[in-house]
């Protein structure tokens, strides 16, 4: 994400000169430097040596329009709980869908999905089927304290 729409196409062009081949930058119309389900998103994609600008409306890719306040976090503890809540599908719809929209961008850049509709569907299914939380559990089991995750996940 970029902090200003001025940088939407600048960053991909700079990175292209540095040898990058597949880049996406985003700025939402509600001021976020990531994809948002509460506004239209301005996107610049560098792919196959071409730079394309686009606008992504969350409703057009199958998501619900949300309010920015539905995803705002005040504390570090709330951020951690929200992160876990999204991955185990217990967070509010706005948080889950905002995460899915951002994941879709990553899936497109990594050539896993062809478009936002496909990427959003894959991301939502990964969350709903428990695969996202399962990956988090495996990661923490290998690198941290799984009891802390279980404590967060169970409330």
XYZ file of C-alpha atoms in Angstrom:
155
model
C 0.000 0.000 0.000
C 1.020 3.591 -0.568
C 0.254 6.618 1.595
C -0.703 8.816 -1.351
C -2.317 8.218 -4.742
C 0.629 10.174 -6.208
C 2.771 7.109 -5.555
C 0.422 4.515 -7.027
C 2.206 4.394 -10.376
C 5.550 5.830 -9.242
C 6.494 2.875 -7.080
C 5.880 0.188 -9.736
C 7.826 2.234 -12.309
C 10.780 2.641 -9.936
C 10.738 -1.049 -9.045
C 10.440 -1.980 -12.731
C 13.720 -0.111 -13.385
C 15.238 -2.150 -10.560
C 14.200 -5.410 -12.252
C 10.858 -6.145 -10.584
C 8.406 -7.965 -12.823
C 5.189 -8.293 -10.842
C 4.137 -5.461 -8.515
C 0.850 -4.147 -7.165
C 0.314 -0.907 -5.270
C -2.958 0.152 -3.671
C -4.573 3.127 -1.978
C -8.186 3.119 -0.843
C -10.401 6.167 -1.221
C -11.034 6.096 2.546
C -7.348 6.843 3.149
C -5.993 3.392 3.919
C -2.723 2.179 2.428
C -4.277 -1.218 1.773
C -7.445 -2.619 0.239
C -10.625 -1.573 2.024
C -14.190 -2.829 1.833
C -15.471 0.588 2.888
C -14.381 2.429 -0.269
C -13.223 2.092 -3.843
C -9.572 1.088 -4.107
C -7.069 2.552 -6.575
C -4.671 -0.090 -7.854
C -1.604 -0.008 -10.056
C -0.296 -3.321 -11.357
C 3.017 -3.982 -13.085
C 2.716 -7.291 -14.910
C 4.244 -8.581 -18.145
C 6.203 -5.323 -18.493
C 2.965 -3.258 -18.555
C 1.701 -0.847 -15.927
C -2.090 -0.818 -15.570
C -4.237 1.405 -13.352
C -7.573 0.144 -12.093
C -10.291 0.815 -9.535
C -11.569 -2.063 -7.418
C -14.997 -1.728 -5.838
C -15.514 -4.328 -3.075
C -19.139 -4.944 -4.089
C -18.160 -5.710 -7.690
C -15.861 -8.519 -6.514
C -18.581 -10.089 -4.355
C -18.002 -8.419 -0.997
C -20.209 -6.275 1.222
C -19.588 -2.564 1.614
C -18.519 -1.943 5.199
C -17.907 1.003 7.457
C -14.328 1.937 8.276
C -15.142 1.839 12.008
C -15.899 -1.895 11.671
C -12.234 -2.686 11.065
C -10.529 -0.052 13.202
C -8.414 -1.308 16.090
C -7.372 0.677 19.168
C -4.885 -1.550 20.995
C -2.230 -4.142 20.262
C -4.286 -6.722 22.161
C -7.341 -5.969 19.987
C -5.188 -6.268 16.858
C -3.963 -9.715 17.889
C -7.486 -10.872 18.784
C -8.816 -9.548 15.471
C -6.046 -11.276 13.520
C -6.803 -14.605 15.178
C -10.547 -13.969 14.825
C -10.230 -13.451 11.079
C -8.210 -16.621 10.608
C -10.617 -18.744 12.667
C -13.660 -17.086 11.040
C -15.051 -15.510 14.221
C -14.250 -11.846 13.471
C -16.888 -9.534 12.052
C -17.739 -9.707 8.356
C -15.937 -6.448 7.540
C -12.645 -7.693 9.000
C -12.880 -11.055 7.266
C -13.792 -9.540 3.908
C -11.146 -6.803 4.133
C -8.555 -9.487 4.820
C -9.852 -11.550 1.888
C -9.617 -8.549 -0.449
C -6.025 -7.892 0.614
C -5.183 -11.577 0.270
C -6.682 -11.522 -3.235
C -4.170 -8.845 -4.202
C -1.347 -11.068 -2.996
C -2.784 -14.087 -4.785
C -2.880 -12.119 -8.045
C 0.694 -10.852 -7.689
C 1.898 -14.387 -6.937
C 0.027 -15.731 -9.999
C -2.225 -17.994 -7.929
C -5.410 -16.131 -8.918
C -6.203 -14.483 -12.249
C -8.444 -11.725 -10.873
C -9.927 -10.256 -7.708
C -13.146 -12.281 -7.867
C -11.185 -15.533 -7.971
C -8.734 -14.359 -5.305
C -11.488 -13.218 -2.933
C -13.301 -16.532 -3.334
C -10.126 -18.510 -2.629
C -9.269 -16.386 0.409
C -12.778 -16.603 1.895
C -12.910 -20.367 1.352
C -9.493 -20.760 2.978
C -10.784 -18.928 6.052
C -14.204 -20.636 6.166
C -12.732 -24.127 5.751
C -10.344 -23.557 8.674
C -7.217 -23.803 6.530
C -5.981 -20.305 7.420
C -6.217 -20.938 11.161
C -4.682 -24.394 10.729
C -1.636 -22.840 9.040
C -1.319 -20.340 11.886
C -1.492 -23.187 14.419
C 1.252 -25.100 12.598
C 3.426 -22.010 12.372
C 3.072 -21.240 16.078
C 3.577 -24.875 17.075
C 6.965 -24.746 15.333
C 8.019 -21.268 16.410
C 6.188 -20.226 19.567
C 3.817 -21.137 22.370
C 0.682 -22.857 21.036
C -1.088 -22.484 24.408
C -1.155 -18.698 23.935
C -2.882 -19.085 20.571
C -5.450 -21.481 22.041
C -6.096 -18.972 24.830
C -6.679 -16.181 22.277
C -8.808 -18.348 19.997
C -11.065 -19.510 22.814
C -11.738 -16.028 24.107
